[in-house]
GROMACS .gro file of C-alpha atoms in nm:
model
   89
    1MET     CA    1   8.849  10.801   6.848
    2ILE     CA    2   8.923  10.779   7.155
    3GLU     CA    3   9.037  11.184   7.151
    4THR     CA    4   8.645  11.218   7.010
    5ALA     CA    5   8.465  11.021   7.307
    6THR     CA    6   8.690  11.270   7.540
    7ALA     CA    7   8.582  11.500   7.344
    8LYS     CA    8   8.194  11.451   7.388
    9ALA     CA    9   8.203  11.385   7.744
   10LYS     CA   10   8.372  11.689   7.821
   11THR     CA   11   8.034  11.877   7.562
   12ILE     CA   12   7.817  11.622   7.857
   13ALA     CA   13   7.951  11.775   8.157
   14GLY     CA   14   7.921  12.120   8.050
   15ASN     CA   15   7.560  12.050   7.923
   16ILE     CA   16   7.511  11.913   8.354
   17ARG     CA   17   7.734  12.304   8.412
   18LYS     CA   18   7.447  12.397   8.202
   19LEU     CA   19   7.177  12.322   8.314
   20ARG     CA   20   7.267  12.309   8.740
   21GLU     CA   21   7.336  12.657   8.670
   22TYR     CA   22   7.000  12.687   8.515
   23ARG     CA   23   6.803  12.585   8.772
   24ASP     CA   24   6.975  12.782   9.039
   25TYR     CA   25   7.086  12.493   9.192
   26THR     CA   26   7.508  12.447   9.388
   27GLN     CA   27   7.688  12.183   9.352
   28ASP     CA   28   7.663  12.116   9.712
   29TYR     CA   29   7.309  11.991   9.629
   30LEU     CA   30   7.382  11.725   9.374
   31ALA     CA   31   7.610  11.595   9.503
   32ALA     CA   32   7.467  11.528   9.780
   33LYS     CA   33   7.165  11.375   9.577
   34LEU     CA   34   7.435  11.161   9.444
   35THR     CA   35   7.563  11.108   9.763
   36ILE     CA   36   7.898  11.239   9.745
   37SER     CA   37   8.133  11.548   9.753
   38GLN     CA   38   8.148  11.870   9.590
   39ASN     CA   39   8.474  11.801   9.518
   40ALA     CA   40   8.358  11.459   9.353
   41TYR     CA   41   8.059  11.629   9.197
   42SER     CA   42   8.272  11.934   9.063
   43LYS     CA   43   8.502  11.718   8.872
   44ILE     CA   44   8.247  11.497   8.688
   45GLU     CA   45   8.071  11.877   8.572
   46LEU     CA   46   8.480  11.869   8.464
   47GLY     CA   47   8.528  11.619   8.278
   48TYR     CA   48   8.724  11.468   8.481
   49SER     CA   49   8.563  11.203   8.621
   50ARG     CA   50   8.346  10.978   8.396
   51ILE     CA   51   8.000  10.917   8.579
   52THR     CA   52   7.790  10.573   8.566
   53LEU     CA   53   7.460  10.523   8.388
   54GLU     CA   54   7.271  10.527   8.687
   55ARG     CA   55   7.452  10.889   8.811
   56LEU     CA   56   7.330  11.021   8.470
   57PHE     CA   57   6.987  10.865   8.525
   58ILE     CA   58   7.037  11.046   8.864
   59ILE     CA   59   7.135  11.377   8.748
   60SER     CA   60   6.932  11.427   8.488
   61ALA     CA   61   6.572  11.318   8.788
   62VAL     CA   62   6.728  11.685   9.009
   63LEU     CA   63   6.792  11.889   8.639
   64GLU     CA   64   6.417  11.726   8.528
   65VAL     CA   65   6.493  11.659   8.169
   66ASN     CA   66   6.559  11.375   7.922
   67PRO     CA   67   6.907  11.205   8.000
   68ALA     CA   68   6.909  11.226   7.624
   69ASP     CA   69   6.938  11.502   7.661
   70LEU     CA   70   7.257  11.561   7.864
   71LEU     CA   71   7.423  11.340   7.592
   72THR     CA   72   7.336  11.584   7.337
   73THR     CA   73   7.661  11.701   7.165
   74GLU     CA   74   7.482  11.975   6.963
   75THR     CA   75   7.490  12.252   7.209
   76ASP     CA   76   7.180  12.418   7.015
   77LYS     CA   77   6.961  12.183   7.120
   78LEU     CA   78   7.051  12.204   7.481
   79ILE     CA   79   6.966  12.593   7.453
   80ASN     CA   80   6.668  12.513   7.295
   81LEU     CA   81   6.546  12.265   7.574
   82ILE     CA   82   6.618  12.507   7.843
   83ASN     CA   83   6.450  12.794   7.597
   84PHE     CA   84   6.125  12.591   7.594
   85GLN     CA   85   6.136  12.508   7.980
   86ALA     CA   86   6.168  12.873   8.021
   87ALA     CA   87   5.887  12.981   7.801
   88SER     CA   88   5.657  12.690   7.991
   89ALA     CA   89   5.760  12.775   8.338
   0.00000   0.00000   0.00000
């Protein structure tokens, strides 16, 4: 069970990274929005650090997505979200 939770957390961290890169935001930019160092933010994306709900909500607001979108463990849903946003722009 713990291994499954760890795998899901790494997937969510990857979702955050993918959306940040899609938005062309740097780790420094998101770190500044979270008032943490770039190194601390990097650990979030690598799945080394646990994030609080507050940080999840801030990250989702900066990335302009629903917090639930970051929590998906289905990469196809995230890719569809990115493609939908690109088509809408």
